[in-house]
Amino acid sequence: MASDLSVANAARVSFARRKEQLDEADEGLIRFLMRDRHGCYDDATEVLTDSGWRAWADVTGGELFATRTIDGRLEYQPALRMVRKEYRGHMIGFKGMSVDLMVTPDHRVLASEMTTAIGRRRPRYLLRPAYSVLNRAHRHVTTARWFGEALEGFRLDGQWFAPEPLMRLVGFFIGDGNLGPSNHVVFNLRKPREIAFLRRIASETGLEVREWKNRHLAVPIGPQLRALFAECYAGRTKVIPSRLLGCSRRLLEALYEGLLYSDGSVSVRPGKADRHTYTTTSRRLADQVQELALKLGRSASVRPHRFVPGDGHLGTLPVWRITIYNPRNSQPALCRTRAEADNQMGVEFYDGAIHCVEVPSGTLYVRRNGYAVWSGNTPFEHNAFRFHVRTPIFVAREWFRHRIGSFNEFSMRYAKATDDFYVPEPDDVRSQVGKPGAYSFEPVDEELAERTRDELREVYEHAYETYTRLVEAGVARELARAVMPVGAYTEFFWTVNARALMNFVSLRAAETAQREIRRYADAVEQFFAEKMPVTHAAFVAANRVAP
């Protein structure tokens, strides 16, 4: 499943057919990818995580990242690794009505070419190097399908609330409601349509609307429901409670309806798709509405809105306007004509920080200047090695620290342990000299080496005899195994891609690694060199640093 050709095909997925044979151009591409390491985004790009939008400079790598699976589903996945470095060179820019990207030339973008009639009618989105679509007619994709938590209802204050009406009320409250000191939600409404909407959703929720002083409207609530509305505040600004953003699309549509009835509007244009807008002074809420639009199968942009005297009730605070596009506008096209190509794509020199993370699906939801789109990452992930490893337990524990891969280990919970233990060769018995962090390992004399080997065998024999007696006496294997030393052999299957394998070899075949695991790393590298000779040669030429 792993070959040099797998890297070349992953990097050149713009080919109509996968190549069946490696040529000199492919070898040059692999060397280029290894030397330049990784396609990345510029410093002005942000990425969507499970805790909202993050500037790349604020990303730690411990977040879950929004990804788009091959069948178009939105999932949040952990980062396999993080890339952040200084870069001085050319970058490719994409700029359309709802697209804004700036990436290194080899970075992969999720795009569909429009060079044929079939490609124009039925887009086929593939991860393509940015340079391969430079000034060529193509489409991007900005949406995904979301499957969140489907709630049957909310049990609050001893009352059962249907989920959709309550979500509408929460959305409407975020835009037009206030939480006073008493157990009431207060609304200051003037428009008849807003008043009618509040009365309808309150009735559907099972709550009443009362006339309040100064002609305000109030909805009495209990302490648990009050706590839910209190989650709609971050300090003094309004937000969507994070846990509600994880709900199913049906419930999010109800929340969205409530938001639109407060500070939103619908633009109905004859002969064209409807477009929604939402306006807020809370930047965090604006970001959340953009995320909400994604989960509703729409795309949205977030832009600052210049204050105009007499423009609404938002005062002189900074205002953000979210434009939510119709689903039919979720596949923006670039470079359809020569004139458009000159305005919508280009190459410019860049000197600064570039960033990326790798995720299992190979895609990220990113935005620049408020415009969001799906894009991708590295081609070295699209292959796999599978090893059957037999090693002492203490070596396996070192191995399992490399979490970029999957492990399936033989378990002594269910199978009986064997009397197979690691006894080092005389030359491998060594002493430890020096300070912590700066040890050197020196050979010992022949007598000490043999005594060490004999004492290890004695401990192993006693441990295994004890284990056997306990099992035969009826003690569960999962408990009896506690007497087994870390010198016992274990077995596991290890599945890993080429990039992660190179990372393992670069660390565990180094002189600073423990001698026993170094020998396994050397064996792994032999398989790597045999299966992917061009990639291995490029790895060695790049000072044995993984891309």
CSV table of N, CA and C in Angstrom, one decimal, residues 183-251:
chain,number,residue,atom,x,y,z
A,183,ASN,N,-36.4,36.6,37.5
A,183,ASN,CA,-36.5,35.4,36.7
A,183,ASN,C,-37.5,35.7,35.5
A,184,HIS,N,-37.0,36.7,34.7
A,184,HIS,CA,-37.8,37.0,33.5
A,184,HIS,C,-36.8,37.3,32.3
A,185,VAL,N,-37.2,36.9,31.1
A,185,VAL,CA,-36.4,37.3,29.9
A,185,VAL,C,-37.2,38.5,29.3
A,186,VAL,N,-36.5,39.6,29.1
A,186,VAL,CA,-37.2,40.9,28.8
A,186,VAL,C,-36.8,41.2,27.3
A,187,PHE,N,-37.8,41.7,26.6
A,187,PHE,CA,-37.6,42.1,25.2
A,187,PHE,C,-38.2,43.5,25.0
A,188,ASN,N,-37.4,44.3,24.3
A,188,ASN,CA,-37.8,45.6,23.9
A,188,ASN,C,-38.1,45.6,22.4
A,189,LEU,N,-39.3,45.4,22.0
A,189,LEU,CA,-39.7,45.2,20.6
A,189,LEU,C,-40.6,46.3,20.1
A,190,ARG,N,-40.4,46.7,18.9
A,190,ARG,CA,-41.2,47.7,18.3
A,190,ARG,C,-41.9,47.2,17.0
A,191,LYS,N,-41.3,46.3,16.3
A,191,LYS,CA,-41.9,45.8,15.0
A,191,LYS,C,-43.0,44.8,15.3
A,192,PRO,N,-44.1,44.9,14.6
A,192,PRO,CA,-45.2,44.0,14.8
A,192,PRO,C,-44.8,42.5,14.5
A,193,ARG,N,-44.0,42.4,13.5
A,193,ARG,CA,-43.6,41.0,13.1
A,193,ARG,C,-42.8,40.3,14.2
A,194,GLU,N,-41.9,41.1,14.9
A,194,GLU,CA,-41.1,40.6,16.0
A,194,GLU,C,-42.0,40.2,17.2
A,195,ILE,N,-42.9,41.1,17.5
A,195,ILE,CA,-43.8,40.8,18.6
A,195,ILE,C,-44.6,39.6,18.4
A,196,ALA,N,-45.2,39.5,17.1
A,196,ALA,CA,-46.0,38.3,16.8
A,196,ALA,C,-45.1,37.0,16.9
A,197,PHE,N,-43.8,37.1,16.4
A,197,PHE,CA,-43.0,35.9,16.5
A,197,PHE,C,-42.7,35.5,17.9
A,198,LEU,N,-42.4,36.5,18.8
A,198,LEU,CA,-42.2,36.2,20.2
A,198,LEU,C,-43.4,35.5,20.8
A,199,ARG,N,-44.6,36.0,20.6
A,199,ARG,CA,-45.8,35.4,21.2
A,199,ARG,C,-46.0,34.0,20.6
A,200,ARG,N,-45.7,33.8,19.4
A,200,ARG,CA,-45.9,32.4,18.8
A,200,ARG,C,-44.9,31.4,19.4
A,201,ILE,N,-43.6,31.8,19.4
A,201,ILE,CA,-42.7,30.8,19.9
A,201,ILE,C,-42.8,30.6,21.4
A,202,ALA,N,-43.2,31.6,22.2
A,202,ALA,CA,-43.4,31.4,23.6
A,202,ALA,C,-44.5,30.5,23.8
A,203,SER,N,-45.6,30.6,23.0
A,203,SER,CA,-46.7,29.7,23.2
A,203,SER,C,-46.4,28.3,22.8
A,204,GLU,N,-45.6,28.1,21.7
A,204,GLU,CA,-45.1,26.8,21.3
A,204,GLU,C,-44.2,26.2,22.4
A,205,THR,N,-43.5,27.0,23.1
A,205,THR,CA,-42.6,26.5,24.2
A,205,THR,C,-43.3,26.2,25.5
A,206,GLY,N,-44.5,26.7,25.6
A,206,GLY,CA,-45.3,26.5,26.8
A,206,GLY,C,-45.1,27.6,27.9
A,207,LEU,N,-44.6,28.8,27.4
A,207,LEU,CA,-44.4,29.9,28.3
A,207,LEU,C,-45.3,31.0,27.9
A,208,GLU,N,-45.5,32.0,28.8
A,208,GLU,CA,-46.4,33.1,28.6
A,208,GLU,C,-45.6,34.4,28.4
A,209,VAL,N,-46.2,35.3,27.7
A,209,VAL,CA,-45.6,36.6,27.4
A,209,VAL,C,-46.5,37.7,28.2
A,210,ARG,N,-45.8,38.4,29.1
A,210,ARG,CA,-46.5,39.4,29.9
A,210,ARG,C,-46.0,40.8,29.5
A,211,GLU,N,-46.9,41.8,29.6
A,211,GLU,CA,-46.6,43.2,29.4
A,211,GLU,C,-45.7,43.6,30.6
A,212,TRP,N,-44.7,44.3,30.3
A,212,TRP,CA,-43.7,44.8,31.3
A,212,TRP,C,-43.7,46.3,31.4
A,213,LYS,N,-43.1,46.8,32.4
A,213,LYS,CA,-43.0,48.2,32.5
A,213,LYS,C,-42.3,48.8,31.3
A,214,ASN,N,-42.6,50.1,31.0
A,214,ASN,CA,-42.0,50.8,29.9
A,214,ASN,C,-42.4,50.1,28.6
A,215,ARG,N,-43.5,49.4,28.5
A,215,ARG,CA,-44.1,48.8,27.3
A,215,ARG,C,-43.1,47.6,26.8
A,216,HIS,N,-42.3,47.1,27.7
A,216,HIS,CA,-41.5,46.0,27.3
A,216,HIS,C,-42.3,44.7,27.4
A,217,LEU,N,-41.8,43.6,26.8
A,217,LEU,CA,-42.5,42.3,27.0
A,217,LEU,C,-41.5,41.4,27.8
A,218,ALA,N,-42.1,40.6,28.6
A,218,ALA,CA,-41.3,39.7,29.5
A,218,ALA,C,-41.9,38.3,29.5
A,219,VAL,N,-40.9,37.3,29.6
A,219,VAL,CA,-41.3,35.9,29.6
A,219,VAL,C,-40.8,35.3,31.0
A,220,PRO,N,-41.7,35.0,31.9
A,220,PRO,CA,-41.3,34.4,33.2
A,220,PRO,C,-40.6,33.0,32.9
A,221,ILE,N,-39.5,32.8,33.6
A,221,ILE,CA,-38.7,31.5,33.5
A,221,ILE,C,-38.3,31.1,34.9
A,222,GLY,N,-37.9,29.8,35.0
A,222,GLY,CA,-37.4,29.2,36.2
A,222,GLY,C,-35.9,29.3,36.3
A,223,PRO,N,-35.3,28.9,37.4
A,223,PRO,CA,-33.8,29.0,37.5
A,223,PRO,C,-33.0,28.2,36.6
A,224,GLN,N,-33.5,27.0,36.2
A,224,GLN,CA,-32.7,26.2,35.3
A,224,GLN,C,-32.8,26.7,33.9
A,225,LEU,N,-33.9,27.2,33.5
A,225,LEU,CA,-34.1,27.9,32.1
A,225,LEU,C,-33.3,29.2,32.1
A,226,ARG,N,-33.3,29.9,33.3
A,226,ARG,CA,-32.5,31.1,33.4
A,226,ARG,C,-31.0,30.8,33.1
A,227,ALA,N,-30.5,29.7,33.7
A,227,ALA,CA,-29.1,29.3,33.5
A,227,ALA,C,-28.8,29.0,32.0
A,228,LEU,N,-29.7,28.5,31.3
A,228,LEU,CA,-29.5,28.3,29.8
A,228,LEU,C,-29.4,29.6,29.1
A,229,PHE,N,-30.3,30.6,29.5
A,229,PHE,CA,-30.1,31.9,28.8
A,229,PHE,C,-28.9,32.6,29.3
A,230,ALA,N,-28.4,32.4,30.5
A,230,ALA,CA,-27.2,33.0,31.0
A,230,ALA,C,-26.0,32.5,30.2
A,231,GLU,N,-26.1,31.3,29.6
A,231,GLU,CA,-25.0,30.8,28.7
A,231,GLU,C,-24.8,31.6,27.5
A,232,CYS,N,-25.8,32.4,27.1
A,232,CYS,CA,-25.8,33.2,25.9
A,232,CYS,C,-25.0,34.5,26.1
A,233,TYR,N,-24.3,34.6,27.2
A,233,TYR,CA,-23.5,35.8,27.5
A,233,TYR,C,-22.0,35.3,27.7
A,234,ALA,N,-21.1,36.1,27.1
A,234,ALA,CA,-19.7,36.0,27.4
A,234,ALA,C,-19.2,37.4,27.8
A,235,GLY,N,-19.2,37.6,29.1
A,235,GLY,CA,-19.0,38.9,29.7
A,235,GLY,C,-20.3,39.7,29.4
A,236,ARG,N,-20.2,40.8,28.6
A,236,ARG,CA,-21.4,41.6,28.3
A,236,ARG,C,-21.9,41.4,26.9
A,237,THR,N,-21.2,40.5,26.1
A,237,THR,CA,-21.5,40.3,24.7
A,237,THR,C,-22.3,39.0,24.6
A,238,LYS,N,-23.2,38.9,23.6
A,238,LYS,CA,-24.0,37.8,23.3
A,238,LYS,C,-23.2,36.7,22.5
A,239,VAL,N,-23.5,35.5,22.8
A,239,VAL,CA,-22.9,34.3,22.0
A,239,VAL,C,-23.9,33.2,22.0
A,240,ILE,N,-23.6,32.3,21.1
A,240,ILE,CA,-24.4,31.0,21.0
A,240,ILE,C,-23.8,30.0,22.0
A,241,PRO,N,-24.5,29.5,22.9
A,241,PRO,CA,-23.9,28.5,23.8
A,241,PRO,C,-23.2,27.4,23.0
A,242,SER,N,-22.0,27.1,23.4
A,242,SER,CA,-21.1,26.2,22.6
A,242,SER,C,-21.8,24.8,22.5
A,243,ARG,N,-22.5,24.3,23.5
A,243,ARG,CA,-23.1,23.0,23.5
A,243,ARG,C,-24.2,22.9,22.5
A,244,LEU,N,-24.9,24.1,22.3
A,244,LEU,CA,-26.0,24.1,21.3
A,244,LEU,C,-25.5,24.0,19.9
A,245,LEU,N,-24.3,24.4,19.6
A,245,LEU,CA,-23.7,24.3,18.2
A,245,LEU,C,-23.4,22.9,17.9
A,246,GLY,N,-23.4,22.0,18.8
A,246,GLY,CA,-23.2,20.6,18.5
A,246,GLY,C,-24.5,19.8,18.2
A,247,CYS,N,-25.7,20.5,18.2
A,247,CYS,CA,-27.0,19.8,18.0
A,247,CYS,C,-27.1,19.5,16.5
A,248,SER,N,-28.2,18.7,16.3
A,248,SER,CA,-28.5,18.3,14.9
A,248,SER,C,-28.9,19.4,14.0
A,249,ARG,N,-28.8,19.2,12.7
A,249,ARG,CA,-29.2,20.3,11.8
A,249,ARG,C,-30.6,20.8,12.0
A,250,ARG,N,-31.5,19.9,12.3
A,250,ARG,CA,-32.9,20.3,12.5
A,250,ARG,C,-33.0,21.3,13.6
A,251,LEU,N,-32.3,21.1,14.7
A,251,LEU,CA,-32.4,22.0,15.8
A,251,LEU,C,-31.6,23.3,15.5
